[in-house]
Amino acid sequence: MSDQTTPGTTAGATYAAAGVSIEAGDLAVELMKQWVGKATRPEVVGGLGGFAGLFDASALKRYQRPLLASATDGVGTKVALAAAMDKHDTIGHDLVGMVVDDLVVCGAEPLFMTDYICVGKVHPERVAQIVKGIAEGCVLAGCALVGGETAEHPGLLGPDEYDVAGAGTGVVEADALLGAERVRAGDVVIAMAASGLHSNGYSLVRHVLLNQAGWKLDRPVEEFGRTLGEELLEPTRIYSLDCLALARATEIHAFSHVTGGGLAANLARVIPDGLHARLDRGTWTPLPVFQTVAQVGRMETLEIEKTLNMGIGMVAVVPPESVDAVLAVLEDREVEAWLLGDIVERGGEWGGSGGAALYGSYA
């Protein structure tokens, strides 16, 4: 049978004609293998290319009652900035931070992650750069990258548009589970410094600086010591190994990962009924990027605090006798930390009416 098309007819439809390239996807997988291979653990079984990632659960036998923790997240509209700057090797770092630091809040050790990358068109080198960032983030978090999916969605996304998401699994001994049940009046709240905006509030930041003010990403900003785009792409700090080190070294009652909703709202999630966390703004000065957004956007303090982390990415709630040990461990690990506030009975002049609130003025 001839493979030529009869004159006057059209060729049969193909996946490539619909905008999806199998070959480009295969090349992307080959390019990312070197990075995925770096993000592993001894419990990982098999390699890249299977239908599912495998993790040897017999490693959990050392636990008396292992609780599996699961978390999933993305990085929001920060991906639009990565695409605009054509810099794709840090956005995966942000993704890992958003996932694993949710896991560690309950005391869970992150074990493994999977990722999902959705693109308008597969650019193999770009996809490999995204995965490179994810793998590097996993190394910093102490977990493995056991698999993922790259999906090409022409017509849904533009050729240079993409989004990323991920899911992670961790484990914690039931008796070591951290959270609101452990928090007591008299506990001390310790702040851990953020690297910058992390991966929340970018819709607000883009609206204020790019849309309203008309700033360009290549604009040098003296207060930042670099361009606007470089500041906005600063990778999220990953705290998981720092938090696990604290839990091993001393008594911890709770952690709070400061993401969407800001410091007070996230800390309130681990404050039990009847107690209140009072947080002193005078204990730190927000990074210049937060001050810039507030000034350019003429934003009220409470409004910006509801959206951005204000320079604090993780919080530990600890008994008073643990404070010195916590600060010493964090100093050794080169994590800037300070006393942020305390836990009191709810009610009264300083007891507040909600789970957590900020008081005073910034230093």
GROMACS .gro file of C-alpha atoms in nm:
model
  363
    1MET     CA    1   0.000   0.000   0.000
    2SER     CA    2   0.135   0.341  -0.092
    3ASP     CA    3   0.212   0.578   0.192
    4GLN     CA    4   0.151   0.879  -0.029
    5THR     CA    5  -0.151   1.099   0.026
    6THR     CA    6  -0.408   1.095  -0.251
    7PRO     CA    7  -0.418   1.428  -0.436
    8GLY     CA    8  -0.689   1.656  -0.301
    9THR     CA    9  -0.692   1.499   0.044
   10THR     CA   10  -0.519   1.603   0.365
   11ALA     CA   11  -0.275   1.405   0.575
   12GLY     CA   12  -0.401   1.229   0.885
   13ALA     CA   13  -0.387   1.415   1.215
   14THR     CA   14  -0.081   1.369   1.434
   15TYR     CA   15   0.001   1.453   1.794
   16ALA     CA   16   0.278   1.683   1.670
   17ALA     CA   17   0.031   1.872   1.452
   18ALA     CA   18  -0.182   1.923   1.763
   19GLY     CA   19   0.115   2.087   1.932
   20VAL     CA   20   0.256   1.802   2.141
   21SER     CA   21   0.608   1.671   2.076
   22ILE     CA   22   0.685   1.325   2.211
   23GLU     CA   23   1.047   1.367   2.103
   24ALA     CA   24   1.091   1.691   2.299
   25GLY     CA   25   0.947   1.523   2.606
   26ASP     CA   26   1.185   1.230   2.573
   27LEU     CA   27   1.481   1.467   2.541
   28ALA     CA   28   1.368   1.657   2.851
   29VAL     CA   29   1.370   1.331   3.047
   30GLU     CA   30   1.722   1.252   2.931
   31LEU     CA   31   1.846   1.598   3.027
   32MET     CA   32   1.692   1.589   3.375
   33LYS     CA   33   1.826   1.244   3.470
   34GLN     CA   34   2.158   1.379   3.595
   35TRP     CA   35   1.980   1.610   3.839
   36VAL     CA   36   1.722   1.360   3.963
   37GLY     CA   37   2.005   1.117   4.034
   38LYS     CA   38   2.149   1.361   4.287
   39ALA     CA   39   1.824   1.383   4.486
   40THR     CA   40   1.801   1.035   4.630
   41ARG     CA   41   1.804   0.838   4.954
   42PRO     CA   42   1.908   0.477   5.030
   43GLU     CA   43   1.542   0.375   5.052
   44VAL     CA   44   1.467   0.468   4.689
   45VAL     CA   45   1.410   0.165   4.465
   46GLY     CA   46   1.464   0.185   4.090
   47GLY     CA   47   1.527   0.492   3.881
   48LEU     CA   48   1.364   0.751   3.661
   49GLY     CA   49   1.122   0.632   3.395
   50GLY     CA   50   0.885   0.402   3.579
   51PHE     CA   51   0.514   0.460   3.614
   52ALA     CA   52   0.555   0.519   3.987
   53GLY     CA   53   0.838   0.608   4.221
   54LEU     CA   54   0.928   0.338   4.472
   55PHE     CA   55   1.039   0.385   4.832
   56ASP     CA   56   1.133   0.096   5.062
   57ALA     CA   57   0.889   0.128   5.353
   58SER     CA   58   1.074  -0.136   5.556
   59ALA     CA   59   1.295   0.155   5.662
   60LEU     CA   60   1.005   0.264   5.885
   61LYS     CA   61   1.040  -0.046   6.105
   62ARG     CA   62   1.256   0.153   6.344
   63TYR     CA   63   0.947   0.358   6.434
   64GLN     CA   64   0.715   0.236   6.710
   65ARG     CA   65   0.410   0.402   6.553
   66PRO     CA   66   0.504   0.584   6.231
   67LEU     CA   67   0.265   0.850   6.111
   68LEU     CA   68   0.290   0.940   5.742
   69ALA     CA   69   0.254   1.310   5.665
   70SER     CA   70   0.157   1.438   5.322
   71ALA     CA   71   0.162   1.786   5.172
   72THR     CA   72   0.117   1.942   4.829
   73ASP     CA   73   0.172   2.294   4.697
   74GLY     CA   74   0.288   2.512   4.410
   75VAL     CA   75   0.469   2.844   4.383
   76GLY     CA   76   0.189   3.067   4.256
   77THR     CA   77   0.252   3.351   4.016
   78LYS     CA   78   0.625   3.358   4.090
   79VAL     CA   79   0.653   3.130   3.785
   80ALA     CA   80   0.547   3.425   3.568
   81LEU     CA   81   0.857   3.615   3.682
   82ALA     CA   82   1.083   3.316   3.617
   83ALA     CA   83   0.941   3.291   3.266
   84ALA     CA   84   0.974   3.665   3.204
   85MET     CA   85   1.339   3.661   3.315
   86ASP     CA   86   1.411   3.334   3.134
   87LYS     CA   87   1.564   3.198   3.455
   88HIS     CA   88   1.424   2.859   3.547
   89ASP     CA   89   1.675   2.690   3.779
   90THR     CA   90   1.546   2.833   4.110
   91ILE     CA   91   1.168   2.798   4.086
   92GLY     CA   92   1.195   2.428   4.173
   93HIS     CA   93   1.383   2.524   4.489
   94ASP     CA   94   1.078   2.732   4.583
   95LEU     CA   95   0.850   2.438   4.517
   96VAL     CA   96   1.041   2.208   4.749
   97GLY     CA   97   1.044   2.469   5.025
   98MET     CA   98   0.668   2.514   5.006
   99VAL     CA   99   0.609   2.140   5.042
  100VAL     CA  100   0.873   2.007   5.282
  101ASP     CA  101   0.842   2.292   5.530
  102ASP     CA  102   0.472   2.216   5.564
  103LEU     CA  103   0.568   1.857   5.644
  104VAL     CA  104   0.827   1.943   5.907
  105VAL     CA  105   0.583   2.163   6.101
  106CYS     CA  106   0.436   1.851   6.261
  107GLY     CA  107   0.784   1.713   6.322
  108ALA     CA  108   0.787   1.489   6.014
  109GLU     CA  109   1.109   1.407   5.831
  110PRO     CA  110   1.054   1.460   5.456
  111LEU     CA  111   1.116   1.132   5.274
  112PHE     CA  112   1.034   1.189   4.909
  113MET     CA  113   0.867   1.422   4.661
  114THR     CA  114   0.707   1.402   4.320
  115ASP     CA  115   0.658   1.697   4.087
  116TYR     CA  116   0.416   1.805   3.815
  117ILE     CA  117   0.531   2.047   3.545
  118CYS     CA  118   0.268   2.174   3.302
  119VAL     CA  119   0.397   2.361   2.994
  120GLY     CA  120   0.250   2.517   2.685
  121LYS     CA  121   0.538   2.379   2.482
  122VAL     CA  122   0.818   2.147   2.591
  123HIS     CA  123   1.153   2.321   2.573
  124PRO     CA  124   1.375   2.034   2.692
  125GLU     CA  125   1.654   2.248   2.832
  126ARG     CA  126   1.406   2.466   3.020
  127VAL     CA  127   1.228   2.166   3.173
  128ALA     CA  128   1.564   2.023   3.276
  129GLN     CA  129   1.651   2.351   3.449
  130ILE     CA  130   1.323   2.344   3.642
  131VAL     CA  131   1.391   1.986   3.753
  132LYS     CA  132   1.748   2.083   3.844
  133GLY     CA  133   1.607   2.334   4.092
  134ILE     CA  134   1.366   2.077   4.235
  135ALA     CA  135   1.645   1.822   4.276
  136GLU     CA  136   1.875   2.074   4.443
  137GLY     CA  137   1.594   2.170   4.677
  138CYS     CA  138   1.537   1.807   4.768
  139VAL     CA  139   1.905   1.770   4.853
  140LEU     CA  140   1.880   2.070   5.087
  141ALA     CA  141   1.568   1.918   5.244
  142GLY     CA  142   1.719   1.571   5.285
  143CYS     CA  143   1.449   1.402   5.077
  144ALA     CA  144   1.443   1.213   4.748
  145LEU     CA  145   1.284   1.313   4.418
  146VAL     CA  146   1.129   0.980   4.315
  147GLY     CA  147   0.936   1.084   4.006
  148GLY     CA  148   0.716   1.337   3.836
  149GLU     CA  149   0.522   1.432   3.527
  150THR     CA  150   0.579   1.684   3.250
  151ALA     CA  151   0.260   1.761   3.060
  152GLU     CA  152   0.241   1.962   2.738
  153HIS     CA  153  -0.084   2.160   2.709
  154PRO     CA  154  -0.085   2.364   2.387
  155GLY     CA  155  -0.382   2.596   2.362
  156LEU     CA  156  -0.423   2.602   2.739
  157LEU     CA  157  -0.086   2.768   2.804
  158GLY     CA  158   0.124   2.984   2.575
  159PRO     CA  159   0.447   2.836   2.430
  160ASP     CA  160   0.660   3.000   2.701
  161GLU     CA  161   0.416   2.958   2.990
  162TYR     CA  162   0.432   2.689   3.256
  163ASP     CA  163   0.327   2.601   3.608
  164VAL     CA  164   0.478   2.370   3.869
  165ALA     CA  165   0.334   2.176   4.161
  166GLY     CA  166   0.459   1.903   4.389
  167ALA     CA  167   0.363   1.661   4.661
  168GLY     CA  168   0.573   1.525   4.944
  169THR     CA  169   0.557   1.251   5.204
  170GLY     CA  170   0.724   1.246   5.543
  171VAL     CA  171   0.718   1.040   5.860
  172VAL     CA  172   0.704   1.121   6.230
  173GLU     CA  173   0.688   0.905   6.540
  174ALA     CA  174   0.340   0.941   6.692
  175ASP     CA  175   0.484   1.030   7.032
  176ALA     CA  176   0.695   1.304   6.872
  177LEU     CA  177   0.409   1.472   6.684
  178LEU     CA  178   0.427   1.850   6.722
  179GLY     CA  179   0.136   2.092   6.724
  180ALA     CA  180  -0.117   2.293   6.920
  181GLU     CA  181  -0.170   2.014   7.175
  182ARG     CA  182   0.180   2.078   7.315
  183VAL     CA  183   0.165   2.459   7.334
  184ARG     CA  184   0.135   2.610   7.684
  185ALA     CA  185   0.107   2.955   7.839
  186GLY     CA  186   0.458   3.081   7.909
  187ASP     CA  187   0.605   2.929   7.593
  188VAL     CA  188   0.841   3.146   7.389
  189VAL     CA  189   0.805   3.223   7.018
  190ILE     CA  190   1.129   3.222   6.817
  191ALA     CA  191   1.150   3.363   6.463
  192MET     CA  192   1.368   3.228   6.184
  193ALA     CA  193   1.460   3.478   5.915
  194ALA     CA  194   1.326   3.445   5.561
  195SER     CA  195   1.545   3.483   5.254
  196GLY     CA  196   1.293   3.726   5.107
  197LEU     CA  197   0.937   3.704   4.979
  198HIS     CA  198   0.961   3.324   4.948
  199SER     CA  199   0.669   3.211   4.727
  200ASN     CA  200   0.359   3.389   4.855
  201GLY     CA  201   0.194   3.719   4.777
  202TYR     CA  202   0.337   3.759   4.429
  203SER     CA  203   0.002   3.865   4.285
  204LEU     CA  204   0.013   4.161   4.522
  205VAL     CA  205   0.382   4.235   4.461
  206ARG     CA  206   0.344   4.218   4.084
  207HIS     CA  207   0.034   4.440   4.099
  208VAL     CA  208   0.210   4.706   4.308
  209LEU     CA  209   0.557   4.714   4.153
  210LEU     CA  210   0.501   4.603   3.794
  211ASN     CA  211   0.147   4.719   3.716
  212GLN     CA  212   0.087   5.023   3.935
  213ALA     CA  213   0.443   5.159   3.958
  214GLY     CA  214   0.546   5.038   3.611
  215TRP     CA  215   0.884   4.911   3.728
  216LYS     CA  216   1.076   4.679   3.497
  217LEU     CA  217   1.237   4.358   3.615
  218ASP     CA  218   1.582   4.481   3.505
  219ARG     CA  219   1.546   4.800   3.711
  220PRO     CA  220   1.837   4.837   3.960
  221VAL     CA  221   1.703   4.902   4.312
  222GLU     CA  222   1.958   5.055   4.546
  223GLU     CA  223   1.788   4.921   4.860
  224PHE     CA  224   1.812   4.566   4.723
  225GLY     CA  225   2.167   4.592   4.594
  226ARG     CA  226   2.053   4.421   4.274
  227THR     CA  227   1.778   4.439   4.013
  228LEU     CA  228   1.412   4.409   4.094
  229GLY     CA  229   1.387   4.078   3.909
  230GLU     CA  230   1.682   3.928   4.096
  231GLU     CA  231   1.525   4.025   4.427
  232LEU     CA  232   1.186   3.882   4.335
  233LEU     CA  233   1.337   3.550   4.224
  234GLU     CA  234   1.535   3.501   4.546
  235PRO     CA  235   1.471   3.133   4.630
  236THR     CA  236   1.263   3.028   4.927
  237ARG     CA  237   1.464   2.925   5.230
  238ILE     CA  238   1.424   2.556   5.317
  239TYR     CA  239   1.407   2.498   5.693
  240SER     CA  240   1.330   2.125   5.717
  241LEU     CA  241   1.674   2.005   5.827
  242ASP     CA  242   1.708   2.300   6.065
  243CYS     CA  243   1.375   2.217   6.229
  244LEU     CA  244   1.461   1.847   6.254
  245ALA     CA  245   1.792   1.939   6.416
  246LEU     CA  246   1.604   2.146   6.673
  247ALA     CA  247   1.361   1.864   6.747
  248ARG     CA  248   1.653   1.626   6.807
  249ALA     CA  249   1.849   1.868   7.023
  250THR     CA  250   1.584   2.010   7.255
  251GLU     CA  251   1.214   2.026   7.338
  252ILE     CA  252   0.996   2.187   7.073
  253HIS     CA  253   0.621   2.232   7.111
  254ALA     CA  254   0.525   2.356   6.764
  255PHE     CA  255   0.648   2.502   6.437
  256SER     CA  256   0.463   2.734   6.201
  257HIS     CA  257   0.554   2.773   5.834
  258VAL     CA  258   0.482   3.135   5.738
  259THR     CA  259   0.321   3.126   5.394
  260GLY     CA  260   0.000   3.272   5.246
  261GLY     CA  261  -0.193   3.467   5.508
  262GLY     CA  262   0.113   3.605   5.683
  263LEU     CA  263   0.277   3.555   6.020
  264ALA     CA  264  -0.013   3.593   6.265
  265ALA     CA  265  -0.264   3.384   6.069
  266ASN     CA  266  -0.022   3.095   6.020
  267LEU     CA  267   0.099   3.094   6.379
  268ALA     CA  268  -0.263   3.097   6.498
  269ARG     CA  269  -0.304   2.753   6.337
  270VAL     CA  270  -0.088   2.599   6.612
  271ILE     CA  271  -0.221   2.803   6.906
  272PRO     CA  272  -0.487   2.617   7.109
  273ASP     CA  273  -0.814   2.768   7.225
  274GLY     CA  274  -0.771   2.982   7.531
  275LEU     CA  275  -0.416   3.092   7.447
  276HIS     CA  276  -0.278   3.384   7.248
  277ALA     CA  277   0.059   3.451   7.081
  278ARG     CA  278   0.169   3.811   7.121
  279LEU     CA  279   0.438   3.903   6.870
  280ASP     CA  280   0.657   4.211   6.906
  281ARG     CA  281   0.722   4.402   6.582
  282GLY     CA  282   1.003   4.583   6.759
  283THR     CA  283   1.222   4.271   6.758
  284TRP     CA  284   1.314   4.300   6.389
  285THR     CA  285   1.325   4.522   6.083
  286PRO     CA  286   1.154   4.381   5.773
  287LEU     CA  287   1.377   4.332   5.470
  288PRO     CA  288   1.389   4.619   5.218
  289VAL     CA  289   1.163   4.439   4.970
  290PHE     CA  290   0.875   4.445   5.220
  291GLN     CA  291   0.930   4.811   5.298
  292THR     CA  292   0.940   4.890   4.926
  293VAL     CA  293   0.612   4.714   4.852
  294ALA     CA  294   0.445   4.891   5.146
  295GLN     CA  295   0.575   5.235   5.047
  296VAL     CA  296   0.514   5.210   4.672
  297GLY     CA  297   0.172   5.056   4.723
  298ARG     CA  298   0.085   5.296   5.009
  299MET     CA  299  -0.029   4.993   5.202
  300GLU     CA  300  -0.151   4.982   5.560
  301THR     CA  301   0.068   4.772   5.790
  302LEU     CA  302  -0.209   4.525   5.875
  303GLU     CA  303  -0.292   4.477   5.507
  304ILE     CA  304   0.061   4.387   5.399
  305GLU     CA  305   0.106   4.165   5.707
  306LYS     CA  306  -0.199   3.963   5.598
  307THR     CA  307  -0.026   3.873   5.273
  308LEU     CA  308   0.354   3.870   5.307
  309ASN     CA  309   0.586   3.698   5.556
  310MET     CA  310   0.760   4.029   5.646
  311GLY     CA  311   1.096   3.853   5.673
  312ILE     CA  312   1.003   3.555   5.892
  313GLY     CA  313   0.974   3.221   5.717
  314MET     CA  314   0.944   2.977   6.007
  315VAL     CA  315   0.850   3.009   6.373
  316ALA     CA  316   0.922   2.776   6.666
  317VAL     CA  317   0.714   2.768   6.984
  318VAL     CA  318   0.928   2.632   7.268
  319PRO     CA  319   0.926   2.608   7.649
  320PRO     CA  320   1.138   2.877   7.820
  321GLU     CA  321   1.408   2.628   7.918
  322SER     CA  322   1.467   2.542   7.549
  323VAL     CA  323   1.532   2.896   7.429
  324ASP     CA  324   1.911   2.902   7.470
  325ALA     CA  325   1.953   2.560   7.307
  326VAL     CA  326   1.728   2.656   7.014
  327LEU     CA  327   1.915   2.979   6.946
  328ALA     CA  328   2.251   2.799   6.973
  329VAL     CA  329   2.151   2.528   6.726
  330LEU     CA  330   2.019   2.782   6.477
  331GLU     CA  331   2.334   2.994   6.509
  332ASP     CA  332   2.547   2.687   6.440
  333ARG     CA  333   2.333   2.619   6.132
  334GLU     CA  334   2.368   2.983   6.019
  335VAL     CA  335   1.997   3.056   6.053
  336GLU     CA  336   1.931   3.406   6.180
  337ALA     CA  337   1.686   3.377   6.470
  338TRP     CA  338   1.553   3.591   6.755
  339LEU     CA  339   1.296   3.606   7.033
  340LEU     CA  340   0.972   3.718   6.870
  341GLY     CA  341   0.712   3.691   7.146
  342ASP     CA  342   0.540   3.464   7.391
  343ILE     CA  343   0.224   3.265   7.462
  344VAL     CA  344  -0.021   3.399   7.719
  345GLU     CA  345  -0.369   3.322   7.843
  346ARG     CA  346  -0.627   3.473   7.612
  347GLY     CA  347  -0.805   3.789   7.729
  348GLY     CA  348  -0.696   4.102   7.911
  349GLU     CA  349  -0.488   4.394   7.784
  350TRP     CA  350  -0.214   4.177   7.631
  351GLY     CA  351  -0.401   3.851   7.595
  352GLY     CA  352  -0.568   3.939   7.268
  353SER     CA  353  -0.892   3.796   7.135
  354GLY     CA  354  -0.751   3.565   6.868
  355GLY     CA  355  -0.482   3.305   6.824
  356ALA     CA  356  -0.197   3.546   6.742
  357ALA     CA  357  -0.136   3.913   6.679
  358LEU     CA  358   0.145   4.159   6.618
  359TYR     CA  359   0.197   4.453   6.853
  360GLY     CA  360   0.405   4.770   6.851
  361SER     CA  361   0.610   4.916   6.568
  362TYR     CA  362   0.892   4.772   6.359
  363ALA     CA  363   1.246   4.843   6.467
   0.00000   0.00000   0.00000
